[in-house]
PDB file of C-alpha atoms in Angstrom:
ATOM      1  CA  UNK A 157      17.328   0.868  -9.360  1.00  0.00           C
ATOM      2  CA  UNK A 158      15.586   2.210  -6.267  1.00  0.00           C
ATOM      3  CA  UNK A 159      16.015   0.997  -2.696  1.00  0.00           C
ATOM      4  CA  UNK A 160      12.510   0.033  -1.557  1.00  0.00           C
ATOM      5  CA  UNK A 161      11.486  -0.982   1.947  1.00  0.00           C
ATOM      6  CA  UNK A 162       8.172  -2.728   2.524  1.00  0.00           C
ATOM      7  CA  UNK A 163       6.659  -2.684   6.003  1.00  0.00           C
ATOM      8  CA  UNK A 164       4.507  -5.775   6.429  1.00  0.00           C
ATOM      9  CA  UNK A 165       5.366  -9.303   5.345  1.00  0.00           C
ATOM     10  CA  UNK A 166       1.856 -10.608   4.663  1.00  0.00           C
ATOM     11  CA  UNK A 167       0.266 -11.302   1.297  1.00  0.00           C
ATOM     12  CA  UNK A 168       0.310  -7.672   0.175  1.00  0.00           C
ATOM     13  CA  UNK A 169       3.898  -6.967   1.192  1.00  0.00           C
ATOM     14  CA  UNK A 170       5.275 -10.247  -0.118  1.00  0.00           C
ATOM     15  CA  UNK A 171       3.462  -9.879  -3.429  1.00  0.00           C
ATOM     16  CA  UNK A 172       4.841  -6.364  -3.941  1.00  0.00           C
ATOM     17  CA  UNK A 173       8.327  -7.415  -2.860  1.00  0.00           C
ATOM     18  CA  UNK A 174       8.578 -10.170  -5.461  1.00  0.00           C
ATOM     19  CA  UNK A 175       7.329  -8.022  -8.336  1.00  0.00           C
ATOM     20  CA  UNK A 176       9.472  -4.985  -7.514  1.00  0.00           C
ATOM     21  CA  UNK A 177      12.548  -7.159  -7.022  1.00  0.00           C
ATOM     22  CA  UNK A 178      11.923  -8.796 -10.393  1.00  0.00           C
ATOM     23  CA  UNK A 179      11.750  -5.294 -11.907  1.00  0.00           C
ATOM     24  CA  UNK A 180      15.307  -4.671 -10.727  1.00  0.00           C
ATOM     25  CA  UNK A 181      14.819  -2.759  -7.475  1.00  0.00           C
ATOM     26  CA  UNK A 182      16.700  -3.468  -4.248  1.00  0.00           C
ATOM     27  CA  UNK A 183      13.892  -4.612  -1.936  1.00  0.00           C
ATOM     28  CA  UNK A 184      13.879  -5.115   1.821  1.00  0.00           C
ATOM     29  CA  UNK A 185      10.859  -6.700   3.486  1.00  0.00           C
ATOM     30  CA  UNK A 186      10.237  -5.775   7.107  1.00  0.00           C
ATOM     31  CA  UNK A 187       8.556  -7.992   9.694  1.00  0.00           C
ATOM     32  CA  UNK A 188       7.168  -6.384  12.842  1.00  0.00           C
ATOM     33  CA  UNK A 189       8.670  -8.416  15.664  1.00  0.00           C
ATOM     34  CA  UNK A 190      11.696 -10.598  16.353  1.00  0.00           C
ATOM     35  CA  UNK A 191       9.473 -13.622  15.866  1.00  0.00           C
ATOM     36  CA  UNK A 192       8.403 -12.292  12.474  1.00  0.00           C
ATOM     37  CA  UNK A 193      11.993 -12.150  11.228  1.00  0.00           C
ATOM     38  CA  UNK A 194      13.114 -15.521  12.566  1.00  0.00           C
ATOM     39  CA  UNK A 195      11.769 -17.369   9.538  1.00  0.00           C
ATOM     40  CA  UNK A 196      11.720 -15.856   6.075  1.00  0.00           C
ATOM     41  CA  UNK A 197       8.162 -15.801   4.648  1.00  0.00           C
ATOM     42  CA  UNK A 198       7.301 -18.538   2.161  1.00  0.00           C
ATOM     43  CA  UNK A 199       8.004 -17.463  -1.395  1.00  0.00           C
ATOM     44  CA  UNK A 200      10.448 -14.720  -0.367  1.00  0.00           C
ATOM     45  CA  UNK A 201      14.007 -15.540  -1.407  1.00  0.00           C
ATOM     46  CA  UNK A 202      17.236 -13.582  -1.959  1.00  0.00           C
ATOM     47  CA  UNK A 203      18.007 -11.069  -3.357  1.00  0.00           C
ATOM     48  CA  UNK A 204      15.060  -9.747  -1.312  1.00  0.00           C
ATOM     49  CA  UNK A 205      16.412  -8.829   2.127  1.00  0.00           C
ATOM     50  CA  UNK A 206      14.363  -9.601   5.240  1.00  0.00           C
ATOM     51  CA  UNK A 207      14.720  -7.738   8.520  1.00  0.00           C
ATOM     52  CA  UNK A 208      12.791  -5.730  11.119  1.00  0.00           C
ATOM     53  CA  UNK A 209      10.635  -2.754  10.173  1.00  0.00           C
ATOM     54  CA  UNK A 210      12.793  -0.075  11.802  1.00  0.00           C
ATOM     55  CA  UNK A 211      15.848  -1.185   9.829  1.00  0.00           C
ATOM     56  CA  UNK A 212      13.730  -1.489   6.705  1.00  0.00           C
ATOM     57  CA  UNK A 213      12.469   2.083   7.003  1.00  0.00           C
ATOM     58  CA  UNK A 214      15.908   3.487   7.824  1.00  0.00           C
ATOM     59  CA  UNK A 215      17.747   1.915   4.891  1.00  0.00           C
ATOM     60  CA  UNK A 216      15.235   2.468   2.056  1.00  0.00           C
ATOM     61  CA  UNK A 217      14.685   5.452  -0.243  1.00  0.00           C
ATOM     62  CA  UNK A 218      10.993   4.675  -0.728  1.00  0.00           C
ATOM     63  CA  UNK A 219       8.965   2.904   1.966  1.00  0.00           C
ATOM     64  CA  UNK A 220       5.694   1.072   1.324  1.00  0.00           C
ATOM     65  CA  UNK A 221       3.189   0.691   4.151  1.00  0.00           C
ATOM     66  CA  UNK A 222       1.607  -2.746   3.841  1.00  0.00           C
ATOM     67  CA  UNK A 223       0.813  -3.101   7.552  1.00  0.00           C
ATOM     68  CA  UNK A 224      -2.774  -3.599   8.802  1.00  0.00           C
ATOM     69  CA  UNK A 225      -4.451  -0.221   8.385  1.00  0.00           C
ATOM     70  CA  UNK A 226      -6.115  -0.094  11.796  1.00  0.00           C
ATOM     71  CA  UNK A 227      -2.678  -0.097  13.481  1.00  0.00           C
ATOM     72  CA  UNK A 228      -0.611   1.681  10.810  1.00  0.00           C
ATOM     73  CA  UNK A 229      -0.804   5.179  12.295  1.00  0.00           C
ATOM     74  CA  UNK A 230       0.622   4.202  15.670  1.00  0.00           C
ATOM     75  CA  UNK A 231       3.172   1.859  14.146  1.00  0.00           C
ATOM     76  CA  UNK A 232       4.534   4.298  11.566  1.00  0.00           C
ATOM     77  CA  UNK A 233       4.506   7.300  13.876  1.00  0.00           C
ATOM     78  CA  UNK A 234       7.003   5.372  16.010  1.00  0.00           C
ATOM     79  CA  UNK A 235       9.264   5.295  12.927  1.00  0.00           C
ATOM     80  CA  UNK A 236       9.126   9.057  12.283  1.00  0.00           C
ATOM     81  CA  UNK A 237      12.892   9.492  12.500  1.00  0.00           C
ATOM     82  CA  UNK A 238      13.542   6.609  10.092  1.00  0.00           C
ATOM     83  CA  UNK A 239      10.899   7.893   7.655  1.00  0.00           C
ATOM     84  CA  UNK A 240      12.088  11.509   7.680  1.00  0.00           C
ATOM     85  CA  UNK A 241      12.937  12.696   4.177  1.00  0.00           C
ATOM     86  CA  UNK A 242      11.488   9.543   2.598  1.00  0.00           C
ATOM     87  CA  UNK A 243       8.552   8.845   0.310  1.00  0.00           C
ATOM     88  CA  UNK A 244       5.945   6.736   2.103  1.00  0.00           C
ATOM     89  CA  UNK A 245       3.593   4.810  -0.194  1.00  0.00           C
ATOM     90  CA  UNK A 246       0.455   3.927   1.755  1.00  0.00           C
ATOM     91  CA  UNK A 247      -1.463   0.984   0.279  1.00  0.00           C
ATOM     92  CA  UNK A 248      -3.474   0.110   3.410  1.00  0.00           C
ATOM     93  CA  UNK A 249      -7.097   0.715   4.398  1.00  0.00           C
ATOM     94  CA  UNK A 250      -7.933   1.528   8.010  1.00  0.00           C
ATOM     95  CA  UNK A 251     -11.120  -0.312   8.965  1.00  0.00           C
ATOM     96  CA  UNK A 252     -12.576  -2.092  11.932  1.00  0.00           C
ATOM     97  CA  UNK A 253     -13.256  -5.792  11.373  1.00  0.00           C
ATOM     98  CA  UNK A 254     -16.825  -6.922  10.804  1.00  0.00           C
ATOM     99  CA  UNK A 255     -18.161  -9.971  12.647  1.00  0.00           C
ATOM    100  CA  UNK A 256     -17.051 -12.263   9.812  1.00  0.00           C
ATOM    101  CA  UNK A 257     -13.528 -10.829   9.750  1.00  0.00           C
ATOM    102  CA  UNK A 258     -13.989  -8.798   6.558  1.00  0.00           C
ATOM    103  CA  UNK A 259     -13.446  -5.018   6.443  1.00  0.00           C
ATOM    104  CA  UNK A 260     -16.053  -3.106   8.417  1.00  0.00           C
ATOM    105  CA  UNK A 261     -16.481   0.581   9.230  1.00  0.00           C
ATOM    106  CA  UNK A 262     -13.769   3.153   8.541  1.00  0.00           C
ATOM    107  CA  UNK A 263     -11.430   3.962  11.423  1.00  0.00           C
ATOM    108  CA  UNK A 264     -11.199   7.613  10.309  1.00  0.00           C
ATOM    109  CA  UNK A 265     -14.586   8.709   8.924  1.00  0.00           C
ATOM    110  CA  UNK A 266     -14.389  12.212   7.503  1.00  0.00           C
ATOM    111  CA  UNK A 267     -10.641  11.816   7.082  1.00  0.00           C
ATOM    112  CA  UNK A 268      -8.289   9.037   5.959  1.00  0.00           C
ATOM    113  CA  UNK A 269      -5.325   7.012   7.103  1.00  0.00           C
ATOM    114  CA  UNK A 270      -3.167   8.761   4.506  1.00  0.00           C
ATOM    115  CA  UNK A 271      -4.085  12.206   5.843  1.00  0.00           C
ATOM    116  CA  UNK A 272      -3.392  11.096   9.418  1.00  0.00           C
ATOM    117  CA  UNK A 273      -0.017   9.718   8.374  1.00  0.00           C
ATOM    118  CA  UNK A 274       0.920  12.934   6.570  1.00  0.00           C
ATOM    119  CA  UNK A 275      -0.097  15.037   9.576  1.00  0.00           C
ATOM    120  CA  UNK A 276       1.929  12.861  11.967  1.00  0.00           C
ATOM    121  CA  UNK A 277       4.921  12.550   9.618  1.00  0.00           C
ATOM    122  CA  UNK A 278       5.414  16.129   8.357  1.00  0.00           C
ATOM    123  CA  UNK A 279       8.956  15.420   7.107  1.00  0.00           C
ATOM    124  CA  UNK A 280       7.751  12.475   4.991  1.00  0.00           C
ATOM    125  CA  UNK A 281       5.995  12.663   1.620  1.00  0.00           C
ATOM    126  CA  UNK A 282       2.958  10.373   1.823  1.00  0.00           C
ATOM    127  CA  UNK A 283       1.426   9.030  -1.397  1.00  0.00           C
ATOM    128  CA  UNK A 284      -1.770   6.958  -1.314  1.00  0.00           C
ATOM    129  CA  UNK A 285      -2.289   4.316  -3.994  1.00  0.00           C
ATOM    130  CA  UNK A 286      -3.137   0.643  -4.708  1.00  0.00           C
ATOM    131  CA  UNK A 287      -5.762   0.450  -1.935  1.00  0.00           C
ATOM    132  CA  UNK A 288      -8.833  -0.063  -4.150  1.00  0.00           C
ATOM    133  CA  UNK A 289      -8.238  -3.636  -5.335  1.00  0.00           C
ATOM    134  CA  UNK A 290      -7.465  -7.130  -4.129  1.00  0.00           C
ATOM    135  CA  UNK A 291      -3.771  -7.699  -3.479  1.00  0.00           C
ATOM    136  CA  UNK A 292      -3.156  -9.888  -6.534  1.00  0.00           C
ATOM    137  CA  UNK A 293      -4.307  -7.108  -8.880  1.00  0.00           C
ATOM    138  CA  UNK A 294      -1.654  -4.740  -7.502  1.00  0.00           C
ATOM    139  CA  UNK A 295       1.042  -6.638  -9.379  1.00  0.00           C
ATOM    140  CA  UNK A 296      -1.003  -8.058 -12.277  1.00  0.00           C
ATOM    141  CA  UNK A 297      -3.487  -5.418 -13.455  1.00  0.00           C
ATOM    142  CA  UNK A 298      -3.441  -6.929 -16.931  1.00  0.00           C
ATOM    143  CA  UNK A 299      -5.099 -10.062 -15.545  1.00  0.00           C
ATOM    144  CA  UNK A 300      -8.504  -8.370 -15.339  1.00  0.00           C
ATOM    145  CA  UNK A 301     -10.866  -8.510 -18.310  1.00  0.00           C
ATOM    146  CA  UNK A 302     -11.540  -4.757 -18.022  1.00  0.00           C
ATOM    147  CA  UNK A 303      -8.631  -2.298 -17.732  1.00  0.00           C
ATOM    148  CA  UNK A 304      -8.516  -1.291 -14.049  1.00  0.00           C
ATOM    149  CA  UNK A 305      -7.812   2.073 -12.436  1.00  0.00           C
ATOM    150  CA  UNK A 306      -5.204   2.833  -9.802  1.00  0.00           C
ATOM    151  CA  UNK A 307      -5.661   6.135  -7.971  1.00  0.00           C
ATOM    152  CA  UNK A 308      -2.840   8.345  -6.683  1.00  0.00           C
ATOM    153  CA  UNK A 309      -3.113  11.013  -3.962  1.00  0.00           C
ATOM    154  CA  UNK A 310      -0.307  13.116  -2.505  1.00  0.00           C
ATOM    155  CA  UNK A 311       0.881  16.648  -1.840  1.00  0.00           C
ATOM    156  CA  UNK A 312       4.266  16.438  -3.549  1.00  0.00           C
ATOM    157  CA  UNK A 313       4.431  16.155  -7.340  1.00  0.00           C
ATOM    158  CA  UNK A 314       7.936  14.698  -7.363  1.00  0.00           C
ATOM    159  CA  UNK A 315       6.896  12.019  -4.883  1.00  0.00           C
ATOM    160  CA  UNK A 316       3.868  11.147  -6.978  1.00  0.00           C
ATOM    161  CA  UNK A 317       6.055  10.960 -10.075  1.00  0.00           C
ATOM    162  CA  UNK A 318       8.402   8.515  -8.335  1.00  0.00           C
ATOM    163  CA  UNK A 319       5.464   6.379  -7.217  1.00  0.00           C
ATOM    164  CA  UNK A 320       4.002   6.446 -10.725  1.00  0.00           C
ATOM    165  CA  UNK A 321       7.291   4.964 -11.918  1.00  0.00           C
ATOM    166  CA  UNK A 322       6.893   2.114  -9.451  1.00  0.00           C
ATOM    167  CA  UNK A 323       3.324   1.571 -10.654  1.00  0.00           C
ATOM    168  CA  UNK A 324       4.666   1.263 -14.198  1.00  0.00           C
ATOM    169  CA  UNK A 325       7.111  -1.381 -12.957  1.00  0.00           C
ATOM    170  CA  UNK A 326       4.184  -3.253 -11.400  1.00  0.00           C
ATOM    171  CA  UNK A 327       2.456  -3.399 -14.786  1.00  0.00           C
ATOM    172  CA  UNK A 328       0.187  -0.351 -14.630  1.00  0.00           C
ATOM    173  CA  UNK A 329      -0.159   1.427 -17.959  1.00  0.00           C
ATOM    174  CA  UNK A 330      -0.217   5.252 -17.897  1.00  0.00           C
ATOM    175  CA  UNK A 331      -3.846   5.339 -19.072  1.00  0.00           C
ATOM    176  CA  UNK A 332      -4.856   3.299 -16.004  1.00  0.00           C
ATOM    177  CA  UNK A 333      -3.281   5.709 -13.481  1.00  0.00           C
ATOM    178  CA  UNK A 334      -5.571   8.466 -12.148  1.00  0.00           C
ATOM    179  CA  UNK A 335      -3.897  11.288 -10.201  1.00  0.00           C
ATOM    180  CA  UNK A 336      -6.654  12.678  -7.968  1.00  0.00           C
ATOM    181  CA  UNK A 337      -4.657  15.522  -6.433  1.00  0.00           C
ATOM    182  CA  UNK A 338      -3.474  16.225  -2.903  1.00  0.00           C
ATOM    183  CA  UNK A 339      -3.497  13.861   0.061  1.00  0.00           C
ATOM    184  CA  UNK A 340      -7.004  14.989   1.029  1.00  0.00           C
ATOM    185  CA  UNK A 341      -8.375  13.079  -1.942  1.00  0.00           C
ATOM    186  CA  UNK A 342      -7.305   9.822  -0.282  1.00  0.00           C
ATOM    187  CA  UNK A 343     -10.433   9.924   1.885  1.00  0.00           C
ATOM    188  CA  UNK A 344     -12.452   9.223  -1.273  1.00  0.00           C
ATOM    189  CA  UNK A 345     -10.446   6.179  -2.317  1.00  0.00           C
ATOM    190  CA  UNK A 346     -10.227   4.858   1.232  1.00  0.00           C
ATOM    191  CA  UNK A 347     -14.026   5.053   1.454  1.00  0.00           C
ATOM    192  CA  UNK A 348     -14.206   2.728  -1.566  1.00  0.00           C
ATOM    193  CA  UNK A 349     -13.277  -0.109   0.810  1.00  0.00           C
ATOM    194  CA  UNK A 350     -16.870   0.000   2.051  1.00  0.00           C
ATOM    195  CA  UNK A 351     -18.052  -1.817  -1.089  1.00  0.00           C
ATOM    196  CA  UNK A 352     -15.380  -4.513  -0.877  1.00  0.00           C
ATOM    197  CA  UNK A 353     -16.810  -6.797   1.852  1.00  0.00           C
ATOM    198  CA  UNK A 354     -20.123  -7.021   0.034  1.00  0.00           C
ATOM    199  CA  UNK A 355     -18.361  -8.114  -3.162  1.00  0.00           C
ATOM    200  CA  UNK A 356     -16.225 -10.629  -1.274  1.00  0.00           C
ATOM    201  CA  UNK A 357     -19.247 -12.181   0.436  1.00  0.00           C
ATOM    202  CA  UNK A 358     -20.945 -12.698  -2.920  1.00  0.00           C
ATOM    203  CA  UNK A 359     -17.998 -13.712  -5.091  1.00  0.00           C
ATOM    204  CA  UNK A 360     -15.129 -14.743  -2.818  1.00  0.00           C
ATOM    205  CA  UNK A 361     -11.515 -13.802  -3.530  1.00  0.00           C
ATOM    206  CA  UNK A 362     -11.925 -13.336  -7.260  1.00  0.00           C
ATOM    207  CA  UNK A 363      -9.581 -10.556  -8.440  1.00  0.00           C
ATOM    208  CA  UNK A 364     -11.214  -7.167  -8.925  1.00  0.00           C
ATOM    209  CA  UNK A 365     -10.515  -3.449  -8.672  1.00  0.00           C
ATOM    210  CA  UNK A 366     -12.832  -0.506  -7.975  1.00  0.00           C
ATOM    211  CA  UNK A 367     -12.250   1.306 -11.247  1.00  0.00           C
ATOM    212  CA  UNK A 368     -13.238   4.293 -13.335  1.00  0.00           C
ATOM    213  CA  UNK A 369     -14.955   3.592 -16.659  1.00  0.00           C
ATOM    214  CA  UNK A 370     -14.974   6.143 -19.449  1.00  0.00           C
TER     215      UNK A 370
END
């Protein structure tokens, strides 16, 4: 059992919390403000703990960033002390909103949120993954008709191995996991978000993943 803290109590964070808790991990879900933690999110019940993000980051062994990507860098940099020595799993995409509220242009063209996080959190091992699919596929990859791909980027092999174990617990088979290399490779997978709004406008919220076919 691993102690996992999830920053962000929206659809992504709540979905991950339920699946990882069901897999036997001790999970804490972190809301951003005092108002966020007044009422437990719908569908989140004990044994999942619910508290503020600073406490969540401080008490977990592995921390998952499920906060909005455009504000993640500032938000997580403020938690540098709490994240020191931890594995940080970044599942967010940093984009500006388009006029219709869907993902727009990248916030960090020529770089990536994951690279920015690693540079600003040098004592934390950042691993990028799960950012190339709709949130429901993160915890149910077997639901797609075609086997999907989940990409992994990070500088530390032990950190990536630990995250791969969590992916297995989420239902990802080893053959579906593609280790791309160091954290610099995250700029490729983060750029995949550029295709997502076009798919959503045509097909709505039907589950899909941007995958590798062989």
